[in-house]
Short mmCIF file of C-alpha atoms in Angstrom, two decimals:
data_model
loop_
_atom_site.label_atom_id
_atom_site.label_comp_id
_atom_site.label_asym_id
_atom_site.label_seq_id
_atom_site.Cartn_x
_atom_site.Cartn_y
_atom_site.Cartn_z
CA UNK A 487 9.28 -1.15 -51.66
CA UNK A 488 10.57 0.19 -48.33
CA UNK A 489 7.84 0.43 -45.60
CA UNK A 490 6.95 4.37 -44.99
CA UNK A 491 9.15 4.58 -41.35
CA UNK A 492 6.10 7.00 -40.05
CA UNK A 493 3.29 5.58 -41.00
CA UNK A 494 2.04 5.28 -37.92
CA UNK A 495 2.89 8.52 -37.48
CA UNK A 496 -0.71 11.17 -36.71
CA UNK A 497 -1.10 13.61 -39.45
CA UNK A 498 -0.15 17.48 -39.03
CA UNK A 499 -3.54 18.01 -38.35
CA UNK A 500 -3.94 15.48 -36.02
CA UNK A 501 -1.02 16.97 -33.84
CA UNK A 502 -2.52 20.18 -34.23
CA UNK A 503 -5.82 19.33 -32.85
CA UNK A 504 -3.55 17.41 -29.54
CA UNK A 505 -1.63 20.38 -29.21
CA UNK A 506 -4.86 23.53 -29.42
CA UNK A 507 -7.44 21.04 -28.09
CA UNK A 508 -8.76 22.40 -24.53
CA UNK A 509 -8.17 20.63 -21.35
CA UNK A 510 -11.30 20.58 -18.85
CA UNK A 511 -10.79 20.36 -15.73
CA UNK A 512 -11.15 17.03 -13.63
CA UNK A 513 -12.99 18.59 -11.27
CA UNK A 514 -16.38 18.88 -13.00
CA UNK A 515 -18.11 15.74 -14.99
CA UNK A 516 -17.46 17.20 -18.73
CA UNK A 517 -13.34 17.21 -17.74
CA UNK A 518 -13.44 14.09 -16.01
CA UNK A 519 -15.15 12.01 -18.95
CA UNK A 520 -12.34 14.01 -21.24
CA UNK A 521 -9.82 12.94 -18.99
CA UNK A 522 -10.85 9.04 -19.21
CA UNK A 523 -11.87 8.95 -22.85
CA UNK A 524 -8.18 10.53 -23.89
CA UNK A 525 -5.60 9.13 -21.77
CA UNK A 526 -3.21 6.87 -22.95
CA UNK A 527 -3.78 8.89 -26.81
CA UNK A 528 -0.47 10.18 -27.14
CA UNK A 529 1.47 7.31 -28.66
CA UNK A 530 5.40 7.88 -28.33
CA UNK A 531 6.84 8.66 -31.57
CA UNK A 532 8.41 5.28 -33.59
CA UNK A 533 12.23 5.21 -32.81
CA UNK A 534 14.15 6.12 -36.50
CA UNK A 535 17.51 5.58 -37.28
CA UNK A 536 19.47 8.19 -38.91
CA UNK A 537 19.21 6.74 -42.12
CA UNK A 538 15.93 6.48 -41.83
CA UNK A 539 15.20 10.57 -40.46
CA UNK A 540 17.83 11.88 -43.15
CA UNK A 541 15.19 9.75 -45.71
CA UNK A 542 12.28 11.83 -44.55
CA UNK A 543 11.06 14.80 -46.32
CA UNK A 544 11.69 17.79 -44.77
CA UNK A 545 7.91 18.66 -43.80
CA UNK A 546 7.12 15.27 -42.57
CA UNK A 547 10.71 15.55 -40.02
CA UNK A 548 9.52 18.52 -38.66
CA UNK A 549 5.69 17.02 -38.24
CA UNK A 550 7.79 14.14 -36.73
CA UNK A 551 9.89 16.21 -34.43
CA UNK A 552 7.14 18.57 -33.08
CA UNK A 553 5.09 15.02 -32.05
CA UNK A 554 8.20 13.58 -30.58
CA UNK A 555 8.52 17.02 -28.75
CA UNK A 556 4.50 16.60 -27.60
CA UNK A 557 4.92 13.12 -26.12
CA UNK A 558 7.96 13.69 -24.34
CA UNK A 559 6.61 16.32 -22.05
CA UNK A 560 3.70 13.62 -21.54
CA UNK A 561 5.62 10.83 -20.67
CA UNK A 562 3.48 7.54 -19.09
CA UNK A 563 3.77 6.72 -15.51
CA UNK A 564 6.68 4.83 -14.82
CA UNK A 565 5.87 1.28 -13.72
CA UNK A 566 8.27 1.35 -10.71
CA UNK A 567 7.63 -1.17 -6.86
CA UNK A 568 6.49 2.15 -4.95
CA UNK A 569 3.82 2.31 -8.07
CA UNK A 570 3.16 -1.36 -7.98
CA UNK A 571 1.94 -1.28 -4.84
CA UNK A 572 -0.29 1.69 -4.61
CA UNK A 573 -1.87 -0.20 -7.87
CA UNK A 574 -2.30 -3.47 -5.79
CA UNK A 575 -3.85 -1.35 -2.21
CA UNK A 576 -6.20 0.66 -4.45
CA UNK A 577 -7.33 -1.93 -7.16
CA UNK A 578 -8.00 -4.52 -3.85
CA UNK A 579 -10.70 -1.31 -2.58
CA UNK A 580 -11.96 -0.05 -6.10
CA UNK A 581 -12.79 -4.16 -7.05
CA UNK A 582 -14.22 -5.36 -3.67
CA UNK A 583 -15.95 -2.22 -2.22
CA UNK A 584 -18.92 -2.55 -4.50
CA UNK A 585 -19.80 -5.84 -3.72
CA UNK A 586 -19.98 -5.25 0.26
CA UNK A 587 -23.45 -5.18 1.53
CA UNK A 588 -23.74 -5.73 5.05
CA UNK A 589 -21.76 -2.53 6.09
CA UNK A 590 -22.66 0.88 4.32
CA UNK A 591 -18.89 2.18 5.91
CA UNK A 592 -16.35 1.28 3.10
CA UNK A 593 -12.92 1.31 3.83
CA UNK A 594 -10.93 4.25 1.54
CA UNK A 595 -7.37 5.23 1.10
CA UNK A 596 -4.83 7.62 1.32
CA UNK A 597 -2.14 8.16 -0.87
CA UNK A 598 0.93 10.19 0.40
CA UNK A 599 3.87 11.36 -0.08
CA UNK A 600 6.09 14.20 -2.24
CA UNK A 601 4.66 16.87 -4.78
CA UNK A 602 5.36 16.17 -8.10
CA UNK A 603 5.84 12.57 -7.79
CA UNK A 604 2.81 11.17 -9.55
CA UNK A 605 0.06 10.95 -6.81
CA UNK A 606 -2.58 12.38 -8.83
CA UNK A 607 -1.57 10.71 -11.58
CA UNK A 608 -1.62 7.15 -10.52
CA UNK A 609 -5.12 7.86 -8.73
CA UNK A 610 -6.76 9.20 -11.43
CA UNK A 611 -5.46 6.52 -13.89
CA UNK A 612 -7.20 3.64 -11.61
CA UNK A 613 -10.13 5.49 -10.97
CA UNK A 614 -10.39 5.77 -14.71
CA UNK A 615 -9.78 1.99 -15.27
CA UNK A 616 -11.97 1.08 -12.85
CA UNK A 617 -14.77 3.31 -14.09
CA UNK A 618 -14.44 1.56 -17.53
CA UNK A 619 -14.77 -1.46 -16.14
CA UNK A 620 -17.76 -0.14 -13.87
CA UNK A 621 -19.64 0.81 -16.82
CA UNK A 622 -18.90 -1.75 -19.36
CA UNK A 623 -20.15 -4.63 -16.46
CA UNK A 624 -23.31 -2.53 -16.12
CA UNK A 625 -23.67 -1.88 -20.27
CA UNK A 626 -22.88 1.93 -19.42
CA UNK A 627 -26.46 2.47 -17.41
CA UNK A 628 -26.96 3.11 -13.65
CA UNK A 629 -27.95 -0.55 -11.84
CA UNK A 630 -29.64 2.11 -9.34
CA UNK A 631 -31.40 4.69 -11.62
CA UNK A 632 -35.02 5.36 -10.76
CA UNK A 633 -37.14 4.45 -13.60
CA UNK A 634 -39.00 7.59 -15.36
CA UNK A 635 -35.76 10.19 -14.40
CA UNK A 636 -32.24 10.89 -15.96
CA UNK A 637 -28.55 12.06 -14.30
CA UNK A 638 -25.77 11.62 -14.81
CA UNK A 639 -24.25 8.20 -14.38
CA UNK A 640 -20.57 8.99 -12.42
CA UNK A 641 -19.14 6.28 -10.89
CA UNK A 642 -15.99 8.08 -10.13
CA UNK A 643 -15.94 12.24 -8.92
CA UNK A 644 -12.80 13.72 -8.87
CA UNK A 645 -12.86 16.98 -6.02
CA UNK A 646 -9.65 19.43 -5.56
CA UNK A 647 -9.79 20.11 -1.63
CA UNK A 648 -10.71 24.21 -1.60
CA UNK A 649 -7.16 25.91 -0.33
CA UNK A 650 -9.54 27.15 2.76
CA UNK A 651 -11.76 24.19 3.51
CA UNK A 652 -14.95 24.27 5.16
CA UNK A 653 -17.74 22.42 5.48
CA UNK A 654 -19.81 24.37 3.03
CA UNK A 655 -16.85 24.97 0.84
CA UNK A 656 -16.12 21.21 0.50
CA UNK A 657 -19.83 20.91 -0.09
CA UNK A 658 -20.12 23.10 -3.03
CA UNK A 659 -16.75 22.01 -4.51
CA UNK A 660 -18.21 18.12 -4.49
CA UNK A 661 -22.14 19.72 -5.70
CA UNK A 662 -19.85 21.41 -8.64
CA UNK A 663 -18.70 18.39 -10.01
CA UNK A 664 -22.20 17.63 -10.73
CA UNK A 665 -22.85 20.83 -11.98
CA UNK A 666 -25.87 21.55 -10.38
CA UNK A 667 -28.10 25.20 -9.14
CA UNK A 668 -26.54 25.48 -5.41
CA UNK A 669 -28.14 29.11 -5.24
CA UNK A 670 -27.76 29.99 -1.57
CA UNK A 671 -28.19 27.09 0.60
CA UNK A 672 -27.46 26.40 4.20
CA UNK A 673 -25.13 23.80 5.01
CA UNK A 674 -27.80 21.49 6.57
CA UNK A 675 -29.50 21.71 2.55
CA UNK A 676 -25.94 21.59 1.47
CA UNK A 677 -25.42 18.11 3.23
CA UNK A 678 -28.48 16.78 1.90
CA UNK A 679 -28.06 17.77 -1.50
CA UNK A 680 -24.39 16.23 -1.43
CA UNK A 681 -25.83 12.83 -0.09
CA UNK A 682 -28.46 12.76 -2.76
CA UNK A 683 -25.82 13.95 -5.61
CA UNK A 684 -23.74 10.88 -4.62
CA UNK A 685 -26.66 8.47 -4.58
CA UNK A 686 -28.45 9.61 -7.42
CA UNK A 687 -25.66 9.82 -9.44
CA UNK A 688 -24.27 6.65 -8.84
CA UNK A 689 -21.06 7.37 -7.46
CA UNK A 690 -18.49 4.68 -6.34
CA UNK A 691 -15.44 6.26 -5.97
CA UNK A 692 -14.71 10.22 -4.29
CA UNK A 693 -11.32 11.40 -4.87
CA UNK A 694 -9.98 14.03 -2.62
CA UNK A 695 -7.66 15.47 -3.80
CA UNK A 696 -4.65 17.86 -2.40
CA UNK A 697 -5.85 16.91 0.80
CA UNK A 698 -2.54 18.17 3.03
CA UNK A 699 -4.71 21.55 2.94
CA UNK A 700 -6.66 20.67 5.81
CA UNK A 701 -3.58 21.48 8.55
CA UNK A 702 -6.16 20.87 11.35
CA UNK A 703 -5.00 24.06 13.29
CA UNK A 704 -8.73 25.62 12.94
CA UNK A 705 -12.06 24.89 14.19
CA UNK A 706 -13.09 24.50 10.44
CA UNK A 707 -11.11 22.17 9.65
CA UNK A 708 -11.76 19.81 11.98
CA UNK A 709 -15.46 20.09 11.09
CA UNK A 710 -14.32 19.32 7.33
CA UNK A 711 -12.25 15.95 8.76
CA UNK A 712 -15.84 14.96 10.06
CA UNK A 713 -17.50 15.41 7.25
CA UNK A 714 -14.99 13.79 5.26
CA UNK A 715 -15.16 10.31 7.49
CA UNK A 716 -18.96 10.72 7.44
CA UNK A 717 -19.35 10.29 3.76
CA UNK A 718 -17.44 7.21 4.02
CA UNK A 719 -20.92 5.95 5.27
CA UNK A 720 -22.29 7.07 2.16
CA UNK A 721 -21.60 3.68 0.62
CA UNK A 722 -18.72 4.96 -1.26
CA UNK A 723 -15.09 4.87 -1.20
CA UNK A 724 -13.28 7.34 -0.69
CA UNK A 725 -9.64 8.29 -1.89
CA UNK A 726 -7.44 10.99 -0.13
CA UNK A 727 -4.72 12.26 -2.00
CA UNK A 728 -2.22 14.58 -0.71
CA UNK A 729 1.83 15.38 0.64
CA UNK A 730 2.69 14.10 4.07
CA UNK A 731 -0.66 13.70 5.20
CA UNK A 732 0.74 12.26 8.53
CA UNK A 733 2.34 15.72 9.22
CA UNK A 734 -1.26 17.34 8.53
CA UNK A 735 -2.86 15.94 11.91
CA UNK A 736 -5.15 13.59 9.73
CA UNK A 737 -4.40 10.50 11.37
CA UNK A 738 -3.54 11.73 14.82
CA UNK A 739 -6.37 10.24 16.71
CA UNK A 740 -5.72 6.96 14.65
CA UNK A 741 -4.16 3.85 15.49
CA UNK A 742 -1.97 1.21 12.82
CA UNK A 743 -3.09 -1.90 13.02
CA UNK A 744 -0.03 -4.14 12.22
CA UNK A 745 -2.21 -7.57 11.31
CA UNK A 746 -4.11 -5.65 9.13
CA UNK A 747 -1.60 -2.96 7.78
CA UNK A 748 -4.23 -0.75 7.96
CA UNK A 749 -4.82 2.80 10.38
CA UNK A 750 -8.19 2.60 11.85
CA UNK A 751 -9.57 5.90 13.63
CA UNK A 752 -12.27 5.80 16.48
CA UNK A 753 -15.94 6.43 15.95
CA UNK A 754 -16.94 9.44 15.03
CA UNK A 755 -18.31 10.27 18.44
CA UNK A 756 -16.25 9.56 20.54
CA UNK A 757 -13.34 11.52 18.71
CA UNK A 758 -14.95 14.52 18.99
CA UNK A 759 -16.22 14.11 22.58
CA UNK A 760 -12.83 13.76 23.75
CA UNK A 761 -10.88 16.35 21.92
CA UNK A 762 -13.87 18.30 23.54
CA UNK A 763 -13.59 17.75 26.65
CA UNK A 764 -10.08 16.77 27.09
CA UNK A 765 -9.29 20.64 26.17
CA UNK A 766 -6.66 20.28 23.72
CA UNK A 767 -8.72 20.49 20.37
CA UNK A 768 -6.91 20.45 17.10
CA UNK A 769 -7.14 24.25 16.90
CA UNK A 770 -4.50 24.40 19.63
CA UNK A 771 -2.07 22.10 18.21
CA UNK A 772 1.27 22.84 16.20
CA UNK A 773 1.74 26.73 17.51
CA UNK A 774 4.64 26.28 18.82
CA UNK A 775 5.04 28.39 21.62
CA UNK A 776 2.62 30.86 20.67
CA UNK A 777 -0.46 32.21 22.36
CA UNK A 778 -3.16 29.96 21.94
CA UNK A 779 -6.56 30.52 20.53
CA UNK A 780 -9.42 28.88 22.53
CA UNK A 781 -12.25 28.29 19.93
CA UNK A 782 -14.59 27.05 22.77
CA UNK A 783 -15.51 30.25 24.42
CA UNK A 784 -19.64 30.47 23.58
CA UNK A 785 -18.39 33.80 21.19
CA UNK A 786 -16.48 31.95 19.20
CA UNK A 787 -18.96 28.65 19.15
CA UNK A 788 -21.28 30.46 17.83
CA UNK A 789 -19.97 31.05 14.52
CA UNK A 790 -19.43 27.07 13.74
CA UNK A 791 -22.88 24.81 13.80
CA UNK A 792 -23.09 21.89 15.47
CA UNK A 793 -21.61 19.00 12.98
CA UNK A 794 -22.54 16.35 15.47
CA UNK A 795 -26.10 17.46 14.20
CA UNK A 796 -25.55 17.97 10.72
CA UNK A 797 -23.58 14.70 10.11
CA UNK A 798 -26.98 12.83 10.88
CA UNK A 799 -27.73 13.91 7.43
CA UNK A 800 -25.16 11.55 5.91
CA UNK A 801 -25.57 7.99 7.23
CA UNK A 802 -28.54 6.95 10.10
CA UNK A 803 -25.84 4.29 12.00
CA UNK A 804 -25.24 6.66 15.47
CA UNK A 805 -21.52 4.67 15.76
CA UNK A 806 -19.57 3.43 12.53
CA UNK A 807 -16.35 1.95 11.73
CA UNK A 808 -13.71 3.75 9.48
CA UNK A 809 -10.78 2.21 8.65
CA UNK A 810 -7.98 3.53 5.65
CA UNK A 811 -4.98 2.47 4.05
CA UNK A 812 -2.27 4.66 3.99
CA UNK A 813 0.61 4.06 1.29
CA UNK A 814 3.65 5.94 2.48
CA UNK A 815 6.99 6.54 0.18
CA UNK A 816 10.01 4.81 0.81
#
């Protein structure tokens, strides 16, 4: 007797429920944990000859044609040397991160280069991984959990970069992964609450993601770049993820290190004295020959608090290092 050519086939059902099932977003903790519990489900379909299809009943071709249909639109990354080396920079950070101790600054990553070319995908895949291995070395509990309480354990948060970042905004998008009450809080309460989300919740990994949306042509977003490198001192490492971040201004006060391979950017501090007092802020770059809009007068101060402040909030050290890896497209 002839072995069934579709056996391992999923049942009509089955491919019903992969097709009509709803997809969470990764940007809050229930879409996440879908997102790692189901990747890697859809199976291509089993390669038939045309004996074989022209053997199939009639029913079971067209359950077999409407899966093959399903997993070719939801094809696997493609193992290819750009891809083998983003695997190698970020595996290197997500497995020796966690076992640093004397320095609470970790260093993070960024991963750029062109839309549609699997940045997210490749990201989220090794977070995942490395979030199943997190959990399964730990027997799926929190090493840090305070005895007597219960949250969430995330090791990994997954944030989409708000299309008009702020401070605040940035805070609330990272709070709503959580899902938490943020009610109406100020953005010193908002700070806090983000620090003790990420601590309490055991997080290891922040992924920022769509990150080119911080063109660092306003006051705001320059405030959002410091808050950003602050959290590094968090303990965590962070993962930026956008197109042509160099072109963005991210990295313009930072220097490559050739022995090292790595871009490391000044202390906080310092960064921001001198694009303060040097007059040429980031909200004056990249116009062209345009008017330019002096965000220092005291009118226009007003309306931004002092981050210098706030950022105490995050991490205690007055000067840290921050150094990331940036894997560029050939």
């Amino acid at each position: 007797m002839s072995k069934d050519p579709l056996a391992a086939l999923p049942s009509r059902s089955r491919i019903a429920e992969l097709i009509l099932r709803k997809h969470p977003h990764r940007n809050t903790f229930a879409g996440w944990e879908h997102y790692r519990r189901t990747r890697g489900l859809l199976v291509p379909a089993p390669m038939l000859t045309a004996a074989q299809l022209s053997s199939i009943p009639l029913d079971r071709r067209s359950d077999y044609d409407l899966y093959r249909q399903v997993t070719n639109v939801n094809l696997p990354l493609q193992q290819t040397p750009m891809l083998t080396k983003v695997n190698e920079v970020i595996d290197r950070r997500l497995l020796s991160n966690p076992f640093i101790q004397d320095d609470a600054t970790l260093p993070g990553v960024m991963v750029s280069g062109f839309g549609n070319h699997g940045k997210t995908a490749a990201v989220c895949a090794l977070a995942a991984a490395f979030e199943d291995y997190w959990l399964d070395l730990h027997g799926h509990l929190d090493p840090a959990s305070v005895e007597g309480t219960w949250d969430l354990h995330a090791p990994v948060a997954y944030v989409s970069t708000p299309v008009t970042a702020t401070p605040k905004s940035l805070c609330e998008s990272i709070l709503n992964f959580f899902g938490p009450d943020i009610r109406k809080m100020t953005l010193p309460q908002l700070l806090r609450q983000v620090a003790d989300s990420l601590r309490d919740h055991g997080v290891m990994v922040l992924i920022l993601d769509d990150i080119n949306r911080l063109r660092m042509h306003r006051s705001d977003d320059q405030d959002v770049l410091d808050m950003i490198r602050a959290l590094m001192g968090c303990g965590i490492t962070l993962i930026l993820s956008g197109v042509n971040i160099p072109g963005t201004g991210l990295l313009r006060e930072a220097t490559y290190d050739r022995k090292t391979k790595q871009w490391v950017l000044p202390p906080l501090e310092t960064h921001r004295h001198n694009a303060r007092h040097e007059g040429r802020g980031p909200e004056v770059e990249r116009r062209g020959q345009g008017r330019r809009h002096e965000y220092d007068r005291p009118s226009r101060r007003a309306q931004h608090p002092p981050m210098d402040a706030l950022l105490q909030l995050l991490h205690q050290t007055p000067h840290f290092r921050q150094q990331t890896v940036l894997v560029r497209h050939r």
